Amino acid sequence: MPVRVVENSAPSHVSGPNSGCTSPPFCTLLSVGQAFSGTQNVSSLHKDEAWRVNVRIQGCDLDHGYLCGTMEALNVPMADTPVVTFWEGEIVDGKNYTFFTGKWEASREDDIRHWTKFPSFSPFLGQVEVDGGRSLDLSNCPYIFMRWKEQYFVNVGTDCGLTIAGFYYVCFSCTDGSISGFYYDPNSSPFQKLELKSTNEGRSGFSFSSYELQ
Amino acid sequence: MPTTTTSSALSQQRPTDLVSRLSSPEPEIKLKALREVKNQIIGNRTKKLSFLELGAIPAVASILSATLAEVDSRFAGGDDINIANKYTSNVLVQSAAALGSFACGFDAGVRAVLDAGAFSHLIRLLSVPDYKVADAGARSLRMIYQSKKAPKFEFLKEKNMEFLLSLLNSESENITGLGASIITHSCTTNEEQRALCDAGVLKKLVSLLEGSLSQRDASLESLAAVFKNNANVISEFVRLERGRVLSSIIELTKDRYPRTRLLACVCLIVLRNTSPQHLQDLVIKTGMVDLLLELLDDPGQVGDEASFVFSSLIAEKEDLQKLAFEANALDKLCNHFQKGQLHPKRLQGVLLALADLCSNLETCRSKFLSLQGLKLVADALTHDSVDVRTASCICLRSVTRSIKNLCAGYFMNEKLIIPLIQLLDDSSVSIQVAALGTISNILIDFTTRKSTFIQYGGVKHLAQLSKSMDSVVRLNALWALRNMVFLSDEKCKEGIFLELTASLLASLICDTEPSVQEQALALVRNLVDGCINSVEYVFSEDGIILDAVGRQLQRTSKAEIGIQGMYVLTNVASGNEFHKDAVMDRLLAQANDGTQSVIIKFLESHDSRLRTAAVWVVVNLTAPSCPGAVARFVKLQNTGVVSQVTSMVNDPCLDVKLRVKMVLNQSYDFR
């Protein structure tokens, strides 16, 4: 069953003036249409289990630190078909969002505990503890840090016995398009690891589609 | 027994009789007919049209002209019409009033008054010493200047400026009002705004703010015209009386008269839109939002205009859209909508205000959808009024920017799709373009429901419109198809390709309009992505599409076209050996004059997006898992491409730098 999320803590959405911090760079491997595949480890004390996962980026608005897409879990035990969810992402850019989540039942300690799981985060730890990373210059960092929050089930009902109550701490590598993530939900097993690689869907190279809203 | 004709008896008469009486040799009959015509047409559009068709306007104009000639001859004899001839004065007043009534809110009437040569006679009335006559002339001219059909007043001519100042300096309320109306109507360029300020008009208009209600309103409208897109004039204005004048306009937003409140708001919005550093105070911004939402409730013209003014306040300004959202603007606008049977003008305004409100913020779109707004707008797609149909498309275009709902397939339903496809047949190009804009967004749909659009003949329409003589229609039809092809399945792509054909796509890539070329290339880019077999589309009909892409890349100097073209080649180069070799040929082909190859041209571009796209092609061509990779690498080395890529290893754009590293890492396998 989904866990209710109480949104009563201070949000991470930065509303004050930007204190000179520059946002992460645009990366073609994280543009709309790009696909990723890999696994999510859902092991618990009782069993060792991983679900195959496919992700596709559907929308990207760097000015607003926004990313969204779909996530497809393939061999979910209690589902007859692959389960597809729609997620929305917050890009940590110091302008729209900081490393502090400020909602979804995640305390600053939870944030630090998860971000430090990514080796690429270590240079930022000191500053993040001070101001959540608001003043960091991320423009030359080859990693993009994000939070992905699933919003709804695309192809199954909410009575499917699965939860999307939590969210993912995500680190994307601009170098090769690989994605690491940790699912956080106080009511689920801790540190479920998501590992995805950029996929070229049977081609011998990379391909890129695009759309444009009017 | 015969009796004299009374006014009430005349009013029973048909317009034909009245018009014939306008030519009566009897002065009294003529004057009474004149008065009666004026009385009958006031506020009655049908009567105006009927008299216009009977030739009443030239008849009245000729009475005015003849009477003025008579006055002129009397003036020459030293006579005074005020004392000497009350009849003449009456005729002048009544004929001016009748012409003004014909022109009031009726463009055909304005045109007929101008065609009858009455304009110069009305101007002449302003200098007649009789106060009533001059006032009637001024009133009539104000009516004419409310229309876009009125002749443009040339402020830059010295005599004209003197004339305008004489109007603004007049003691008469209608004459000063006419001066202000002329400014509102004709002041459009920065040069004219500057000339008016230099002539002291700004201060004169400010002094009118202290005048009567009508002078105040006219002044507010004129000030907005003088401010529009002229930051210099605004900076001069805000310094007047150390900012007290600006404060007085802010104060007028609280005036007891709704029209004054609205016009004060218009003035402030124009000022802020031109010079955003002013009026940043949250209280003022919130005040304007609240005021305009309140004025929407006005049942008259103010209420009709309030939504348009609201749009101009929030358009492209996220902070104000947020404030409007917090002030429950969506609920209020949707409530108006739900009232039903709104006047088309009001409905259009509400739709456009909703469009601006939902243009940027997802919270607004969600709220709009939760208020069942989609159904209301869908109904308006089939409204009788062209303006309402266009506005409903524009509103939907904003709402359908929601990726969250596009992913859920929320917009791909028959209630929207069927009327939108029907609008593609509309005779109005503006409706076609508005409908295409909305369709473009809806077709991004990430579910498998794109077939709904095909099922109702949508693709056939789009293919047809991509051949339109109008380049804006071509552009938007291609835009919709490009979005439709994005991540679509093979069946959908096949259907689109069959409708478009390879030769049409090739000719659109080489269209005369650069924006059309860009969309055509973006469409092909999406077409050859996905399943590997789809690469074959560009090789059909002897590779006519790929040849067109190659030619356009050689020819273009526009980055956007280069980017889309290079991604077509990137996607083709992610195919098999044959595909990759075909791309090599196009990349290394030189223009006829022997200048540098396409790939070198783009690798050296100042636009980092273009450099990124160019390096991606090289990444794909040298993918080490392919048997022909070494040969292609050698060829790229021999043509200077590899050394160019190597020189970009410290490119200022991180994305380019990382792709260059990919190429270099791959090349280690070949060395």
mmCIF file with all atom_site columns, C-alpha atoms in Angstrom, chain A residues 25-29 32-33 56 58-59 64 68 86 88 139-142 151-152 154 174-175 202-214, chain B residues 318 401 403-404 407-408 437 440-441 444 446 476 479 482-483 486-487 525-526 528-531 567 570-571 574-575 580 616 620 654-655 658-659 662:
data_model
loop_
_atom_site.group_PDB
_atom_site.id
_atom_site.type_symbol
_atom_site.label_atom_id
_atom_site.label_alt_id
_atom_site.label_comp_id
_atom_site.label_asym_id
_atom_site.label_entity_id
_atom_site.label_seq_id
_atom_site.pdbx_PDB_ins_code
_atom_site.Cartn_x
_atom_site.Cartn_y
_atom_site.Cartn_z
_atom_site.occupancy
_atom_site.B_iso_or_equiv
_atom_site.pdbx_formal_charge
_atom_site.auth_seq_id
_atom_site.auth_comp_id
_atom_site.auth_asym_id
_atom_site.auth_atom_id
_atom_site.pdbx_PDB_model_num
ATOM 1  C CA . PRO A 1 25  ? 25.571 21.709 -17.710 1.00 0.00 ? 25  PRO A CA 1
ATOM 2  C CA . PHE A 1 26  ? 23.222 20.448 -20.383 1.00 0.00 ? 26  PHE A CA 1
ATOM 3  C CA . CYS A 1 27  ? 24.020 16.883 -21.368 1.00 0.00 ? 27  CYS A CA 1
ATOM 4  C CA . THR A 1 28  ? 22.739 15.290 -24.567 1.00 0.00 ? 28  THR A CA 1
ATOM 5  C CA . LEU A 1 29  ? 22.614 11.897 -22.855 1.00 0.00 ? 29  LEU A CA 1
ATOM 6  C CA . VAL A 1 32  ? 14.215 13.880 -24.048 1.00 0.00 ? 32  VAL A CA 1
ATOM 7  C CA . GLY A 1 33  ? 13.791 10.467 -25.624 1.00 0.00 ? 33  GLY A CA 1
ATOM 8  C CA . ARG A 1 56  ? 12.882 6.951  -20.589 1.00 0.00 ? 56  ARG A CA 1
ATOM 9  C CA . GLN A 1 58  ? 10.059 12.436 -21.531 1.00 0.00 ? 58  GLN A CA 1
ATOM 10 C CA . GLY A 1 59  ? 10.515 16.049 -20.535 1.00 0.00 ? 59  GLY A CA 1
ATOM 11 C CA . HIS A 1 64  ? 13.132 25.219 -13.838 1.00 0.00 ? 64  HIS A CA 1
ATOM 12 C CA . CYS A 1 68  ? 10.376 13.826 -16.031 1.00 0.00 ? 68  CYS A CA 1
ATOM 13 C CA . PHE A 1 86  ? 5.530  8.402  -14.374 1.00 0.00 ? 86  PHE A CA 1
ATOM 14 C CA . GLU A 1 88  ? 9.124  13.924 -12.003 1.00 0.00 ? 88  GLU A CA 1
ATOM 15 C CA . SER A 1 139 ? 28.633 24.083 -14.109 1.00 0.00 ? 139 SER A CA 1
ATOM 16 C CA . ASN A 1 140 ? 31.747 22.007 -14.709 1.00 0.00 ? 140 ASN A CA 1
ATOM 17 C CA . CYS A 1 141 ? 30.764 18.985 -12.711 1.00 0.00 ? 141 CYS A CA 1
ATOM 18 C CA . PRO A 1 142 ? 30.420 15.898 -14.938 1.00 0.00 ? 142 PRO A CA 1
ATOM 19 C CA . GLN A 1 151 ? 3.768  10.486 -9.411  1.00 0.00 ? 151 GLN A CA 1
ATOM 20 C CA . TYR A 1 152 ? 1.368  7.894  -10.756 1.00 0.00 ? 152 TYR A CA 1
ATOM 21 C CA . VAL A 1 154 ? 0.679  4.595  -15.982 1.00 0.00 ? 154 VAL A CA 1
ATOM 22 C CA . CYS A 1 174 ? 27.465 13.005 -18.095 1.00 0.00 ? 174 CYS A CA 1
ATOM 23 C CA . THR A 1 175 ? 30.481 11.025 -19.296 1.00 0.00 ? 175 THR A CA 1
ATOM 24 C CA . GLY A 1 202 ? 19.949 -2.432 -30.779 1.00 0.00 ? 202 GLY A CA 1
ATOM 25 C CA . ARG A 1 203 ? 21.836 0.227  -32.723 1.00 0.00 ? 203 ARG A CA 1
ATOM 26 C CA . SER A 1 204 ? 25.549 0.486  -33.196 1.00 0.00 ? 204 SER A CA 1
ATOM 27 C CA . GLY A 1 205 ? 25.713 3.996  -31.854 1.00 0.00 ? 205 GLY A CA 1
ATOM 28 C CA . PHE A 1 206 ? 23.703 6.692  -30.132 1.00 0.00 ? 206 PHE A CA 1
ATOM 29 C CA . SER A 1 207 ? 20.532 8.211  -31.540 1.00 0.00 ? 207 SER A CA 1
ATOM 30 C CA . PHE A 1 208 ? 18.545 11.270 -30.546 1.00 0.00 ? 208 PHE A CA 1
ATOM 31 C CA . SER A 1 209 ? 14.926 12.278 -31.085 1.00 0.00 ? 209 SER A CA 1
ATOM 32 C CA . SER A 1 210 ? 13.394 15.594 -30.163 1.00 0.00 ? 210 SER A CA 1
ATOM 33 C CA . TYR A 1 211 ? 10.077 17.339 -29.816 1.00 0.00 ? 211 TYR A CA 1
ATOM 34 C CA . GLU A 1 212 ? 9.153  20.915 -29.164 1.00 0.00 ? 212 GLU A CA 1
ATOM 35 C CA . LEU A 1 213 ? 6.122  22.216 -27.305 1.00 0.00 ? 213 LEU A CA 1
ATOM 36 C CA . GLN A 1 214 ? 4.319  25.208 -28.740 1.00 0.00 ? 214 GLN A CA 1
ATOM 37 C CA . GLU B 2 318 ? 5.764  33.830 -14.219 1.00 0.00 ? 318 GLU B CA 1
ATOM 38 C CA . ARG B 2 401 ? 2.084  21.930 -22.441 1.00 0.00 ? 401 ARG B CA 1
ATOM 39 C CA . ILE B 2 403 ? 4.112  16.734 -19.971 1.00 0.00 ? 403 ILE B CA 1
ATOM 40 C CA . LYS B 2 404 ? 2.610  15.068 -16.929 1.00 0.00 ? 404 LYS B CA 1
ATOM 41 C CA . CYS B 2 407 ? 2.344  11.090 -20.494 1.00 0.00 ? 407 CYS B CA 1
ATOM 42 C CA . ALA B 2 408 ? -1.024 9.990  -19.173 1.00 0.00 ? 408 ALA B CA 1
ATOM 43 C CA . GLY B 2 437 ? -0.244 24.631 -32.472 1.00 0.00 ? 437 GLY B CA 1
ATOM 44 C CA . SER B 2 440 ? 1.439  19.805 -32.162 1.00 0.00 ? 440 SER B CA 1
ATOM 45 C CA . ASN B 2 441 ? 1.389  19.568 -28.374 1.00 0.00 ? 441 ASN B CA 1
ATOM 46 C CA . ILE B 2 444 ? 3.617  14.437 -28.275 1.00 0.00 ? 444 ILE B CA 1
ATOM 47 C CA . PHE B 2 446 ? 3.586  9.271  -24.978 1.00 0.00 ? 446 PHE B CA 1
ATOM 48 C CA . ASN B 2 476 ? 3.078  24.270 -38.187 1.00 0.00 ? 476 ASN B CA 1
ATOM 49 C CA . TRP B 2 479 ? 5.876  20.771 -36.457 1.00 0.00 ? 479 TRP B CA 1
ATOM 50 C CA . ARG B 2 482 ? 7.593  16.026 -36.126 1.00 0.00 ? 482 ARG B CA 1
ATOM 51 C CA . ASN B 2 483 ? 6.103  15.801 -32.620 1.00 0.00 ? 483 ASN B CA 1
ATOM 52 C CA . PHE B 2 486 ? 8.737  11.444 -31.702 1.00 0.00 ? 486 PHE B CA 1
ATOM 53 C CA . LEU B 2 487 ? 9.089  7.947  -30.153 1.00 0.00 ? 487 LEU B CA 1
ATOM 54 C CA . ARG B 2 525 ? 15.588 12.967 -37.411 1.00 0.00 ? 525 ARG B CA 1
ATOM 55 C CA . ASN B 2 526 ? 12.719 11.443 -35.390 1.00 0.00 ? 526 ASN B CA 1
ATOM 56 C CA . VAL B 2 528 ? 15.049 7.456  -38.451 1.00 0.00 ? 528 VAL B CA 1
ATOM 57 C CA . ASP B 2 529 ? 15.319 6.983  -34.668 1.00 0.00 ? 529 ASP B CA 1
ATOM 58 C CA . GLY B 2 530 ? 13.878 3.967  -32.821 1.00 0.00 ? 530 GLY B CA 1
ATOM 59 C CA . CYS B 2 531 ? 13.802 0.611  -34.576 1.00 0.00 ? 531 CYS B CA 1
ATOM 60 C CA . TYR B 2 567 ? 21.277 14.697 -35.733 1.00 0.00 ? 567 TYR B CA 1
ATOM 61 C CA . THR B 2 570 ? 23.968 10.921 -36.203 1.00 0.00 ? 570 THR B CA 1
ATOM 62 C CA . ASN B 2 571 ? 20.872 8.734  -36.141 1.00 0.00 ? 571 ASN B CA 1
ATOM 63 C CA . SER B 2 574 ? 23.880 4.534  -35.573 1.00 0.00 ? 574 SER B CA 1
ATOM 64 C CA . GLY B 2 575 ? 22.709 2.006  -38.179 1.00 0.00 ? 575 GLY B CA 1
ATOM 65 C CA . LYS B 2 580 ? 27.489 4.676  -41.795 1.00 0.00 ? 580 LYS B CA 1
ATOM 66 C CA . TRP B 2 616 ? 28.163 12.718 -31.995 1.00 0.00 ? 616 TRP B CA 1
ATOM 67 C CA . ASN B 2 620 ? 28.858 6.806  -34.136 1.00 0.00 ? 620 ASN B CA 1
ATOM 68 C CA . LEU B 2 654 ? 31.453 20.167 -21.080 1.00 0.00 ? 654 LEU B CA 1
ATOM 69 C CA . ASP B 2 655 ? 29.136 18.121 -23.291 1.00 0.00 ? 655 ASP B CA 1
ATOM 70 C CA . LEU B 2 658 ? 33.032 14.577 -22.994 1.00 0.00 ? 658 LEU B CA 1
ATOM 71 C CA . ARG B 2 659 ? 31.975 13.490 -26.511 1.00 0.00 ? 659 ARG B CA 1
ATOM 72 C CA . MET B 2 662 ? 34.530 9.333  -26.249 1.00 0.00 ? 662 MET B CA 1
#
